[in-house]
């Protein structure tokens, strides 16, 4: 269990739980993969 | 190098001495000295973690690699955000709550003292000479570029990093690394800006990207399922995940960074920061290299980027090189014209034909350059490439005074931040995992903080001397040091396996971690050695960590369940 001293940066914002922060990290990573795919397709030989 | 550059370099050394002195005062015991009194905020830890990983080769070699080979390298980092989340959920809270100095100390609580000694010893052995490589590699490039004595460059990087790491301790090191990473990031952005600025007026950024893309330099993803290939999405995600978990979760040089957090929240946030920042930073570095390739479509690059080797090759093979350089001139002029025509043909009906002409001209140009590289390798009598000289050549021939100094200190900062982390991690493991434990067997009663502090400082001076000394003899010890580093990389996976046994299977496999780790090392060794002895290409080295971890966990579980069965029969 998380304790009150173990809160992510913005307790009142979206990232009020670590789970949401981790989900945001993974979602961002996935978005980066997609963006890289699009980037390399646009300029592909 | 002009006066302004030297002023920038002097300001850099002034900054790190001031920051190191100011933040490193008042060390009273080992917790102060090795863990910065567990007082660091997340942003300092996050930048320090990043600085530790960013060696000079990251800046110099990665841009060169993108110039030569494109941006495929980024796939190695694909699993980093996933690894960071896994570590934040699993190992980071365990380490933090156990109040340990080293990652291996935690293993003693679950797996026994022998496993702690073994894993710490494997870390020390694997990392003992990596300091030599991180000092030597940038020293060679910098000495060539500045026409400085190689010995002097090695002594400056190794000596300086050793002295202020020993004097200031972890708090000083981490605040210095924070500044160093900011300098590195500034240097990277300046480089990218300078390359874009250096493109001809008639070539826009979009056209430059089109030129780089036409030759495959912007190919960032490969879905090839061949496990022998390193730069693929699957190898990056699967093999890379275990590499990142091992490196960030079990390597003392990284674990020590986030053990300094003033709370568990700060330690986790430092890793989350890296999860967000690492891929974009790596992308910018690689993009700089790819755009450097476009820059040299319009500015003639030297036939070999290393001026010393070029002079040696010209002296050894004057006629062959003269003929080759004449062909090189022609190939460059043809490629330049083809590149300009293609860049300006945006949307024109002849675009496909112009692209084909440009790609063919680039191929002809690259063949001529490859021929020159082969000749240089023959003259040297060993495999050789000038990848690491591409970026410094651009910096020192194209950039204005002041910016050259900035890029130089970014390279120095990258080199020194890695050396500092290696030295403090090696010293912590030596003192905490070995010296303090074995001293307590022979000396009764607690020792003073002062005694511990002296031991920590001696540890850093010892490992700094070993790393700098080995770097000085790297020319002669080269293959031996490389072999030790290669074998050292075999230990990552098995050490991660020991942590999996300790954290996930504390009652089933943890007590058998010692033989399990040895089995894991043997399995990785076999995966590397067998294909090489058969003369076939083995699987990518990124999968070694997966093999090591899997074998260690399996053997630990099997031995653990047999021991439990044996104990059950004995009881029955």
Coordinates of C-alpha atoms in Angstrom, one line a residue:
Chain A
X1 CA 0.0 0.0 0.0
X2 CA 1.1 3.5 -0.7
X3 CA 1.6 5.8 2.2
X4 CA 0.8 9.6 2.4
X5 CA 4.6 10.3 2.2
X6 CA 4.9 8.3 -0.9
X7 CA 2.7 10.3 -3.3
X8 CA 3.4 11.1 -6.8
X9 CA 4.2 14.8 -7.7
X10 CA 0.7 16.2 -8.1
X11 CA -1.7 14.7 -5.5
X12 CA -4.7 16.7 -6.7
X13 CA -4.1 16.3 -10.4
X14 CA -4.5 13.4 -12.7
X15 CA -1.5 11.6 -11.4
X16 CA -3.0 11.1 -7.9
X17 CA -2.0 7.5 -7.9
X18 CA 1.2 5.8 -8.9
X19 CA -0.8 3.5 -11.1
X20 CA -1.9 6.4 -13.3
X21 CA 1.6 7.8 -13.5
X22 CA 2.9 4.4 -14.6
X23 CA 0.1 4.1 -17.1
X24 CA 1.0 7.5 -18.5
X25 CA 4.7 6.4 -18.8
X26 CA 3.7 3.3 -20.8
X27 CA 1.2 5.2 -22.9
X28 CA 3.8 7.8 -23.7
X29 CA 6.3 5.1 -24.6
X30 CA 3.8 3.5 -26.9
X31 CA 3.0 6.9 -28.5
X32 CA 6.7 7.4 -29.1
X33 CA 7.0 4.0 -30.9
X34 CA 4.0 5.0 -33.1
X35 CA 5.5 8.4 -33.8
X36 CA 8.8 6.8 -34.7
X37 CA 7.0 4.4 -37.1
X38 CA 5.2 7.3 -38.7
X39 CA 8.4 9.3 -38.9
X40 CA 10.3 6.6 -40.6
X41 CA 7.4 5.8 -43.0
X42 CA 7.2 9.5 -44.1
X43 CA 10.9 9.7 -45.0
X44 CA 11.3 6.0 -46.0
X45 CA 13.3 5.3 -49.1
Chain B
X1 CA 40.7 26.0 -30.2
X2 CA 40.6 29.7 -29.6
X3 CA 40.8 31.8 -26.5
X4 CA 37.0 31.8 -26.1
X5 CA 37.0 28.0 -26.1
X6 CA 39.7 27.8 -23.5
X7 CA 37.7 30.3 -21.3
X8 CA 34.6 28.0 -21.6
X9 CA 36.8 24.9 -20.7
X10 CA 38.3 26.8 -17.7
X11 CA 34.8 28.0 -16.6
X12 CA 33.6 24.3 -16.7
X13 CA 36.4 23.1 -14.5
X14 CA 35.8 26.1 -12.2
X15 CA 32.1 25.2 -12.0
X16 CA 32.6 21.6 -11.1
X17 CA 35.3 22.4 -8.5
X18 CA 33.0 25.0 -6.9
X19 CA 29.9 22.7 -7.0
X20 CA 32.0 19.7 -5.8
X21 CA 33.6 21.7 -2.9
X22 CA 30.4 23.4 -1.8
X23 CA 28.2 20.4 -1.8
X24 CA 30.8 17.9 -0.6
X25 CA 31.6 19.5 2.7
X26 CA 30.8 17.9 6.0
X27 CA 30.9 14.2 5.2
X28 CA 30.9 12.4 8.6
X29 CA 30.3 8.8 7.9
X30 CA 29.6 6.3 5.1
X31 CA 26.0 7.3 4.7
X32 CA 27.1 10.8 4.0
X33 CA 29.9 9.8 1.8
X34 CA 28.3 7.0 -0.2
X35 CA 24.6 7.9 -0.1
X36 CA 24.7 11.7 0.2
X37 CA 22.9 11.5 3.6
X38 CA 19.9 10.1 1.6
X39 CA 18.9 13.7 1.0
X40 CA 18.8 14.1 -2.8
X41 CA 15.7 15.4 -4.7
X42 CA 14.3 13.5 -7.7
X43 CA 15.6 15.9 -10.5
X44 CA 19.2 15.6 -9.3
X45 CA 19.0 11.8 -9.1
X46 CA 17.2 11.7 -12.5
X47 CA 19.9 13.8 -14.2
X48 CA 22.6 11.9 -12.4
X49 CA 21.2 8.5 -13.6
X50 CA 21.1 9.9 -17.1
X51 CA 24.7 11.3 -16.8
X52 CA 26.0 8.0 -15.6
X53 CA 24.6 6.2 -18.6
X54 CA 25.7 8.9 -21.1
X55 CA 29.4 8.3 -21.7
X56 CA 31.5 10.3 -24.1
X57 CA 30.9 7.5 -26.6
X58 CA 27.1 8.3 -26.4
X59 CA 27.8 11.7 -27.9
X60 CA 30.7 11.0 -30.2
X61 CA 30.0 7.4 -31.2
X62 CA 26.2 7.5 -31.5
X63 CA 26.2 10.5 -33.8
X64 CA 28.9 8.8 -35.8
X65 CA 26.8 5.6 -35.9
X66 CA 23.8 7.5 -37.2
X67 CA 26.0 9.2 -39.8
X68 CA 27.3 5.8 -41.1
X69 CA 24.3 3.5 -40.4
X70 CA 21.2 5.5 -39.6
X71 CA 18.9 5.7 -36.5
X72 CA 18.2 2.0 -36.0
X73 CA 20.2 2.1 -32.8
X74 CA 17.3 3.8 -30.9
X75 CA 15.5 0.4 -30.8
X76 CA 17.9 -0.7 -28.0
X77 CA 16.2 1.8 -25.7
X78 CA 12.6 0.9 -26.5
X79 CA 12.2 -1.2 -23.3
X80 CA 13.6 1.5 -21.0
X81 CA 10.3 3.0 -20.0
X82 CA 8.8 -0.4 -19.3
X83 CA 11.9 -1.4 -17.3
X84 CA 11.6 1.8 -15.2
X85 CA 8.0 1.1 -14.3
X86 CA 8.8 -2.5 -13.4
X87 CA 11.7 -1.3 -11.2
X88 CA 9.6 1.4 -9.5
X89 CA 7.0 -1.2 -8.6
X90 CA 9.4 -4.0 -7.5
X91 CA 13.1 -3.4 -6.6
X92 CA 13.2 0.3 -5.8
X93 CA 10.8 0.0 -2.7
X94 CA 12.6 -3.1 -1.6
X95 CA 16.0 -1.4 -1.7
X96 CA 14.7 1.7 -0.1
X97 CA 12.9 0.0 2.8
X98 CA 15.9 -2.3 3.4
X99 CA 18.1 0.8 4.0
X100 CA 21.0 -0.8 2.1
X101 CA 24.2 0.7 0.8
X102 CA 24.5 -1.7 -2.1
X103 CA 22.0 -3.7 -4.2
X104 CA 23.9 -6.9 -3.2
X105 CA 23.4 -6.1 0.5
X106 CA 19.7 -6.7 0.0
X107 CA 20.5 -10.2 -1.3
X108 CA 22.1 -11.2 2.0
X109 CA 18.8 -10.7 3.7
X110 CA 17.0 -13.2 1.4
X111 CA 19.7 -15.4 -0.1
X112 CA 22.4 -15.5 2.5
X113 CA 25.9 -14.0 2.8
X114 CA 27.5 -16.1 0.1
X115 CA 25.2 -14.9 -2.6
X116 CA 25.8 -11.3 -1.6
X117 CA 29.6 -11.8 -1.8
X118 CA 29.3 -13.6 -5.2
X119 CA 27.1 -11.0 -6.9
X120 CA 29.2 -8.1 -5.5
X121 CA 32.3 -9.9 -6.7
X122 CA 30.8 -10.4 -10.1
X123 CA 30.0 -6.7 -10.2
X124 CA 33.5 -5.7 -9.2
X125 CA 35.1 -8.1 -11.7
X126 CA 32.8 -7.0 -14.5
X127 CA 33.2 -3.4 -13.8
X128 CA 36.8 -3.2 -12.6
X129 CA 38.2 -2.3 -16.0
X130 CA 35.2 -0.6 -17.6
X131 CA 36.5 2.7 -16.0
X132 CA 39.6 2.2 -18.2
X133 CA 37.5 2.1 -21.3
X134 CA 35.4 5.1 -20.4
X135 CA 38.6 7.1 -19.8
X136 CA 40.5 5.8 -22.8
X137 CA 37.9 6.0 -25.6
X138 CA 37.2 9.8 -25.4
X139 CA 40.9 10.5 -24.6
X140 CA 42.0 9.0 -27.9
X141 CA 39.5 11.1 -29.8
X142 CA 40.2 14.3 -27.9
X143 CA 44.0 13.8 -28.2
X144 CA 43.7 13.4 -32.0
X145 CA 41.5 16.4 -32.4
X146 CA 43.6 18.7 -30.2
X147 CA 46.9 17.2 -31.1
X148 CA 47.4 16.6 -27.4
X149 CA 49.5 13.9 -25.9
X150 CA 47.2 10.9 -25.2
X151 CA 48.8 10.3 -21.8
X152 CA 48.1 13.8 -20.7
X153 CA 44.4 13.6 -21.8
X154 CA 44.0 10.3 -19.9
X155 CA 45.6 11.8 -16.8
X156 CA 43.3 14.9 -17.0
X157 CA 40.1 12.9 -17.3
X158 CA 41.0 10.0 -14.9
X159 CA 43.0 12.1 -12.4
X160 CA 40.5 14.9 -12.1
X161 CA 37.5 12.7 -11.7
X162 CA 39.3 10.5 -9.2
X163 CA 40.4 13.4 -7.0
X164 CA 37.1 15.2 -6.7
X165 CA 35.1 12.0 -6.3
X166 CA 37.4 11.0 -3.4
X167 CA 37.3 14.4 -1.8
X168 CA 33.6 15.3 -2.2
X169 CA 31.8 11.9 -1.9
X170 CA 28.4 11.1 -3.3
X171 CA 26.7 14.4 -2.7
X172 CA 29.3 16.3 -4.5
X173 CA 29.4 13.7 -7.3
X174 CA 25.6 13.9 -7.8
X175 CA 25.3 17.6 -7.9
X176 CA 28.3 17.8 -10.2
X177 CA 26.7 15.2 -12.4
X178 CA 23.5 17.2 -12.4
X179 CA 25.3 20.2 -13.8
X180 CA 27.3 17.9 -16.2
X181 CA 24.1 16.5 -17.6
X182 CA 22.6 19.9 -18.1
X183 CA 25.8 20.8 -20.0
X184 CA 25.5 17.6 -22.1
X185 CA 21.9 18.4 -22.9
X186 CA 22.8 22.0 -23.9
X187 CA 25.7 20.6 -26.0
X188 CA 23.4 18.2 -27.8
X189 CA 20.9 20.9 -28.6
X190 CA 23.6 23.2 -29.8
X191 CA 24.9 20.5 -32.1
X192 CA 21.6 19.8 -33.6
X193 CA 21.0 23.5 -34.1
X194 CA 24.5 24.0 -35.6
X195 CA 24.0 21.1 -38.1
X196 CA 20.6 22.5 -39.2
X197 CA 22.1 26.0 -39.4
X198 CA 25.0 24.7 -41.5
X199 CA 22.7 23.3 -44.2
X200 CA 22.8 25.3 -47.5
X201 CA 20.1 28.0 -47.8
X202 CA 18.4 26.2 -50.7
X203 CA 17.9 23.1 -48.5
X204 CA 15.1 23.3 -45.9
X205 CA 14.9 21.0 -42.9
X206 CA 12.1 19.0 -44.5
X207 CA 14.2 18.5 -47.6
X208 CA 17.2 17.5 -45.5
X209 CA 15.1 14.8 -43.8
X210 CA 14.0 13.6 -47.2
X211 CA 17.6 13.3 -48.3
X212 CA 18.5 11.4 -45.1
X213 CA 15.4 9.2 -45.4
X214 CA 16.2 8.3 -49.1
X215 CA 19.4 6.5 -48.0
X216 CA 17.7 4.8 -45.1
X217 CA 19.3 7.0 -42.4
X218 CA 15.9 7.7 -40.8
X219 CA 14.8 4.0 -40.6
X220 CA 14.1 3.7 -36.9
X221 CA 12.1 0.5 -36.8
X222 CA 12.8 -3.0 -38.0
X223 CA 10.3 -5.8 -37.5
X224 CA 12.8 -8.5 -38.5
X225 CA 12.2 -11.5 -36.2
X226 CA 15.8 -12.9 -36.6
X227 CA 17.1 -13.1 -33.1
X228 CA 20.7 -12.6 -34.4
X229 CA 19.8 -9.0 -35.3
X230 CA 20.4 -6.5 -32.5
X231 CA 18.6 -3.5 -33.9
X232 CA 15.1 -4.7 -34.2
X233 CA 11.9 -3.9 -32.4
X234 CA 11.6 -7.4 -30.9
X235 CA 15.2 -7.6 -29.8
X236 CA 15.0 -4.1 -28.3
X237 CA 11.8 -4.8 -26.5
X238 CA 12.6 -8.4 -25.2
X239 CA 16.4 -8.5 -25.0
X240 CA 16.6 -4.8 -24.2
X241 CA 14.0 -5.1 -21.4
X242 CA 16.3 -7.6 -19.5
X243 CA 19.4 -5.4 -20.2
X244 CA 17.6 -2.3 -18.8
X245 CA 16.3 -4.2 -15.8
X246 CA 19.7 -5.6 -15.1
X247 CA 21.5 -2.3 -15.6
X248 CA 19.2 0.0 -13.7
X249 CA 18.0 -2.6 -11.2
X250 CA 21.2 -4.5 -10.2
X251 CA 24.2 -2.5 -11.3
X252 CA 25.6 -0.6 -8.2
X253 CA 26.6 2.4 -10.3
X254 CA 22.9 3.0 -11.1
X255 CA 21.3 1.7 -7.9
X256 CA 23.5 3.9 -5.8
X257 CA 22.0 7.0 -7.5
X258 CA 18.5 6.3 -6.4
X259 CA 19.4 5.0 -3.0
X260 CA 20.4 8.6 -2.2
X261 CA 16.7 9.8 -2.5
X262 CA 15.3 11.7 0.5
X263 CA 12.1 9.6 0.2
X264 CA 10.9 6.6 -1.8
X265 CA 8.7 9.0 -3.8
X266 CA 11.8 11.0 -4.9
X267 CA 13.7 7.8 -5.9
X268 CA 10.8 6.6 -8.0
X269 CA 10.3 9.9 -9.7
X270 CA 14.0 10.0 -10.7
X271 CA 13.4 6.8 -12.7
X272 CA 10.1 8.0 -14.1
X273 CA 12.0 11.1 -15.3
X274 CA 14.4 8.9 -17.2
X275 CA 11.5 6.8 -18.6
X276 CA 10.1 10.0 -20.1
X277 CA 13.4 11.7 -21.1
X278 CA 15.7 9.0 -22.4
X279 CA 14.1 8.1 -25.7
X280 CA 13.7 11.8 -26.8
X281 CA 17.3 12.6 -25.9
X282 CA 18.6 9.6 -27.7
X283 CA 16.4 10.5 -30.7
X284 CA 17.9 14.0 -30.8
X285 CA 21.5 12.6 -30.6
X286 CA 20.8 10.2 -33.5
X287 CA 19.0 12.8 -35.5
X288 CA 22.0 15.0 -35.2
X289 CA 24.1 12.3 -36.7
X290 CA 21.6 11.7 -39.6
X291 CA 21.5 15.4 -40.4
X292 CA 25.3 15.5 -40.2
X293 CA 25.2 13.0 -43.0
X294 CA 23.0 15.5 -45.0
X295 CA 25.4 18.4 -44.1
X296 CA 28.3 16.5 -45.6
X297 CA 26.3 16.1 -48.9
X298 CA 27.1 19.8 -49.5
X299 CA 30.4 20.3 -47.6
X300 CA 33.1 17.9 -48.7
X301 CA 34.1 15.6 -45.8
X302 CA 37.7 14.3 -45.6
X303 CA 38.1 10.9 -47.2
X304 CA 39.0 9.6 -43.7
X305 CA 37.7 11.5 -40.6
X306 CA 40.8 10.6 -38.5
X307 CA 43.6 13.0 -39.7
X308 CA 46.4 11.0 -38.1
X309 CA 45.3 7.7 -39.9
X310 CA 44.7 9.6 -43.1
X311 CA 48.3 11.0 -43.0
X312 CA 49.7 7.5 -42.2
X313 CA 47.7 5.9 -45.0
X314 CA 48.8 8.6 -47.5
X315 CA 52.4 8.0 -46.5
X316 CA 52.2 4.2 -46.8
X317 CA 50.1 4.0 -50.0
X318 CA 50.8 7.3 -51.8
X319 CA 49.7 6.3 -55.3
X320 CA 46.7 4.2 -54.3
X321 CA 45.4 7.0 -52.1
X322 CA 46.0 9.7 -54.7
X323 CA 43.9 7.8 -57.2
X324 CA 41.3 7.0 -54.6
X325 CA 41.0 10.6 -53.5
X326 CA 40.6 11.7 -57.1
X327 CA 37.7 9.3 -57.5
X328 CA 36.3 10.5 -54.2
X329 CA 36.3 14.1 -55.4
X330 CA 34.3 13.2 -58.5
X331 CA 31.9 11.0 -56.5
X332 CA 31.3 13.8 -54.1
X333 CA 30.6 16.4 -56.8
X334 CA 28.2 14.0 -58.5
X335 CA 26.4 13.3 -55.3
X336 CA 26.2 17.0 -54.3
X337 CA 24.5 17.8 -57.7
X338 CA 22.2 14.8 -57.4
X339 CA 21.3 15.8 -53.8
X340 CA 20.5 19.4 -54.7
X341 CA 18.4 18.3 -57.7
X342 CA 16.4 15.9 -55.6
X343 CA 16.0 18.3 -52.7
X344 CA 14.6 20.9 -55.1
X345 CA 12.3 18.4 -56.9
X346 CA 9.7 18.5 -54.1
X347 CA 6.5 17.1 -55.7
X348 CA 7.8 17.2 -59.3
X349 CA 6.9 14.4 -61.7
X350 CA 10.6 13.5 -62.1
X351 CA 11.1 13.2 -58.3
X352 CA 11.3 9.3 -58.3
X353 CA 14.0 9.4 -61.0
X354 CA 15.9 12.1 -59.3
X355 CA 15.8 10.1 -56.0
X356 CA 17.1 7.0 -57.8
X357 CA 19.9 9.1 -59.2
X358 CA 20.8 10.5 -55.8
X359 CA 20.7 7.1 -54.1
X360 CA 23.0 5.7 -56.8
X361 CA 25.4 8.6 -56.5
X362 CA 25.4 8.2 -52.7
X363 CA 26.2 4.5 -53.1
X364 CA 29.1 5.2 -55.4
X365 CA 30.4 7.8 -52.9
X366 CA 30.1 5.4 -50.0
X367 CA 31.9 2.7 -51.9
X368 CA 34.9 5.0 -52.5
X369 CA 35.0 5.9 -48.8
X370 CA 34.7 2.3 -47.8
X371 CA 37.7 1.5 -50.1
X372 CA 39.7 4.2 -48.2
X373 CA 38.7 2.8 -44.8
X374 CA 39.8 -0.7 -46.0
X375 CA 43.1 0.6 -47.2
X376 CA 43.7 2.4 -43.8
X377 CA 42.8 -0.9 -42.0
X378 CA 45.3 -2.8 -44.1
X379 CA 48.0 -0.2 -43.3
X380 CA 47.2 -0.4 -39.6
X381 CA 47.0 -4.2 -39.8
X382 CA 43.9 -4.4 -37.7
X383 CA 40.1 -3.8 -38.1
X384 CA 39.5 0.0 -38.1
X385 CA 36.8 2.5 -38.6
X386 CA 36.6 6.3 -38.2
X387 CA 33.0 6.4 -36.9
X388 CA 34.1 8.1 -33.6
X389 CA 35.9 10.8 -35.6
X390 CA 32.9 12.0 -37.6
X391 CA 31.3 14.2 -34.9
X392 CA 34.6 15.8 -33.6
X393 CA 35.6 16.6 -37.2
X394 CA 32.4 18.5 -37.6
X395 CA 32.7 20.3 -34.3
X396 CA 36.3 21.4 -34.8
X397 CA 36.1 22.4 -38.4
X398 CA 32.6 23.9 -38.7
X399 CA 31.6 25.5 -35.4
X400 CA 32.4 29.0 -34.2
X401 CA 34.6 29.7 -31.2
X402 CA 32.8 29.3 -27.9
X403 CA 30.5 26.6 -29.3
X404 CA 33.5 24.4 -29.8
X405 CA 34.4 24.9 -26.2
X406 CA 30.8 24.1 -25.2
X407 CA 30.7 20.8 -27.1
X408 CA 34.2 19.9 -25.8
X409 CA 33.0 20.3 -22.2
X410 CA 29.9 18.4 -23.0
X411 CA 32.1 15.4 -24.1
X412 CA 34.4 15.9 -21.1
X413 CA 31.3 16.0 -18.8
X414 CA 29.9 12.8 -20.3
X415 CA 33.2 11.0 -19.9
X416 CA 33.8 12.3 -16.3
X417 CA 30.3 11.7 -15.1
X418 CA 30.6 8.0 -16.1
X419 CA 34.0 7.7 -14.5
X420 CA 32.8 9.2 -11.2
X421 CA 29.8 6.9 -10.9
X422 CA 32.0 3.8 -11.7
X423 CA 34.5 4.8 -9.0
X424 CA 32.0 5.5 -6.3
X425 CA 30.1 2.3 -7.0
X426 CA 33.3 0.2 -7.1
X427 CA 34.4 1.7 -3.8
X428 CA 31.0 1.3 -2.1
X429 CA 30.9 -2.4 -3.1
X430 CA 34.5 -3.0 -2.0
X431 CA 34.1 -1.2 1.3
X432 CA 30.5 -2.2 2.3
X433 CA 30.3 -5.7 0.9
X434 CA 33.8 -6.8 1.7
X435 CA 36.0 -4.6 3.8
X436 CA 33.5 -3.7 6.6
X437 CA 32.1 -7.3 6.8
X438 CA 35.4 -9.0 7.1
X439 CA 36.9 -6.4 9.3
X440 CA 34.1 -6.9 11.8
X441 CA 35.1 -10.6 12.1
X442 CA 38.5 -9.6 13.4
X443 CA 38.0 -6.3 15.1
X444 CA 35.6 -6.1 18.1
X445 CA 33.4 -3.1 18.7
X446 CA 32.2 -0.4 16.3
X447 CA 34.7 1.6 14.3
X448 CA 34.6 5.4 14.1
X449 CA 32.9 7.3 11.2
X450 CA 36.3 8.7 10.5
X451 CA 37.7 5.3 9.9
X452 CA 34.9 4.4 7.5
X453 CA 35.3 7.6 5.7
X454 CA 39.0 7.0 5.2
X455 CA 38.3 3.5 3.9
X456 CA 35.8 4.9 1.4
X457 CA 38.3 7.5 0.1
X458 CA 41.0 4.9 -0.2
X459 CA 38.6 2.7 -2.1
X460 CA 37.9 5.5 -4.6
X461 CA 41.7 6.4 -5.0
X462 CA 42.5 2.7 -5.5
X463 CA 39.9 2.2 -8.2
X464 CA 40.7 5.5 -9.8
X465 CA 44.3 4.5 -10.0
X466 CA 43.4 1.1 -11.5
X467 CA 41.1 2.7 -14.1
X468 CA 43.6 5.5 -15.1
X469 CA 46.5 3.1 -15.0
X470 CA 44.8 0.5 -17.2
X471 CA 43.7 3.4 -19.6
X472 CA 47.3 4.4 -19.9
X473 CA 48.3 0.9 -20.9
X474 CA 45.1 0.3 -23.0
X475 CA 47.2 0.4 -26.2
X476 CA 49.0 -2.7 -25.0
X477 CA 46.3 -4.2 -22.9
X478 CA 43.5 -3.4 -25.3
X479 CA 42.3 -6.9 -26.2
X480 CA 42.7 -8.1 -22.5
X481 CA 40.6 -5.2 -21.2
X482 CA 38.0 -5.7 -24.0
X483 CA 37.8 -9.4 -23.0
X484 CA 37.3 -8.6 -19.3
X485 CA 34.5 -6.1 -20.2
X486 CA 32.9 -8.7 -22.6
X487 CA 32.9 -11.3 -19.9
X488 CA 31.7 -8.7 -17.4
X489 CA 28.6 -8.2 -19.5
X490 CA 27.8 -11.9 -19.0
X491 CA 27.0 -11.4 -15.3
X492 CA 24.2 -8.9 -15.7
X493 CA 21.4 -11.5 -16.4
X494 CA 22.4 -14.0 -13.7
X495 CA 22.6 -11.1 -11.1
X496 CA 19.1 -10.0 -12.1
X497 CA 18.0 -13.7 -11.7
X498 CA 19.3 -13.6 -8.1
X499 CA 17.2 -10.5 -7.4
X500 CA 14.1 -12.2 -9.0
X501 CA 14.7 -15.2 -6.7
X502 CA 15.1 -13.0 -3.7
X503 CA 12.1 -10.7 -4.4
X504 CA 9.6 -13.1 -6.0
X505 CA 10.5 -16.6 -4.6
X506 CA 12.0 -15.8 -1.2
X507 CA 11.0 -19.2 0.3
X508 CA 11.3 -21.4 -2.8
X509 CA 14.5 -20.5 -4.6
X510 CA 16.3 -17.7 -2.8
X511 CA 18.5 -20.0 -0.6
X512 CA 19.8 -21.7 -3.7
X513 CA 20.7 -18.5 -5.5
X514 CA 24.4 -19.1 -5.3
X515 CA 24.6 -22.2 -7.5
X516 CA 21.8 -20.7 -9.6
X517 CA 23.9 -17.6 -10.4
X518 CA 26.9 -19.7 -11.4
X519 CA 24.6 -21.8 -13.7
X520 CA 23.3 -18.6 -15.2
X521 CA 26.8 -17.3 -15.9
X522 CA 27.7 -20.7 -17.5
X523 CA 24.6 -20.6 -19.7
X524 CA 25.4 -17.1 -21.0
X525 CA 29.0 -18.1 -21.6
X526 CA 27.8 -21.1 -23.6
X527 CA 25.4 -19.0 -25.6
X528 CA 28.4 -16.8 -26.6
X529 CA 31.1 -19.4 -27.0
X530 CA 29.3 -22.2 -28.8
X531 CA 28.3 -20.3 -31.9
X532 CA 31.7 -18.6 -32.1
X533 CA 33.6 -21.9 -31.8
X534 CA 31.3 -23.3 -34.6
X535 CA 32.0 -20.3 -36.7
X536 CA 28.3 -19.3 -37.0
X537 CA 26.6 -16.1 -36.0
X538 CA 25.0 -16.4 -32.6
X539 CA 22.0 -14.6 -31.1
X540 CA 22.2 -10.9 -30.4
X541 CA 24.1 -10.1 -27.2
X542 CA 20.9 -8.3 -25.9
X543 CA 19.3 -11.8 -25.4
X544 CA 22.2 -12.8 -23.1
X545 CA 20.6 -11.1 -20.1
X546 CA 17.3 -12.9 -20.8
X547 CA 19.1 -16.3 -20.9
X548 CA 21.1 -15.5 -17.8
X549 CA 18.1 -14.4 -15.8
X550 CA 15.9 -17.3 -17.0
X551 CA 18.5 -20.0 -16.3
X552 CA 19.3 -18.6 -12.9
X553 CA 15.6 -18.4 -11.8
X554 CA 14.9 -21.9 -13.2
X555 CA 17.9 -23.5 -11.5
X556 CA 17.2 -21.7 -8.3
X557 CA 13.6 -22.9 -8.3
X558 CA 14.5 -26.5 -9.1
X559 CA 17.2 -26.7 -6.5
X560 CA 15.0 -24.9 -4.0
X561 CA 12.1 -27.4 -4.5
X562 CA 14.4 -30.4 -4.3
X563 CA 15.8 -29.0 -1.0
X564 CA 12.3 -28.5 0.3
X565 CA 11.3 -32.0 -0.8
X566 CA 14.4 -33.4 0.9
X567 CA 13.6 -31.5 4.1
X568 CA 10.0 -32.7 4.0
X569 CA 11.1 -36.3 3.7
X570 CA 13.6 -35.8 6.5
X571 CA 10.9 -34.4 8.7
X572 CA 8.5 -37.2 7.7

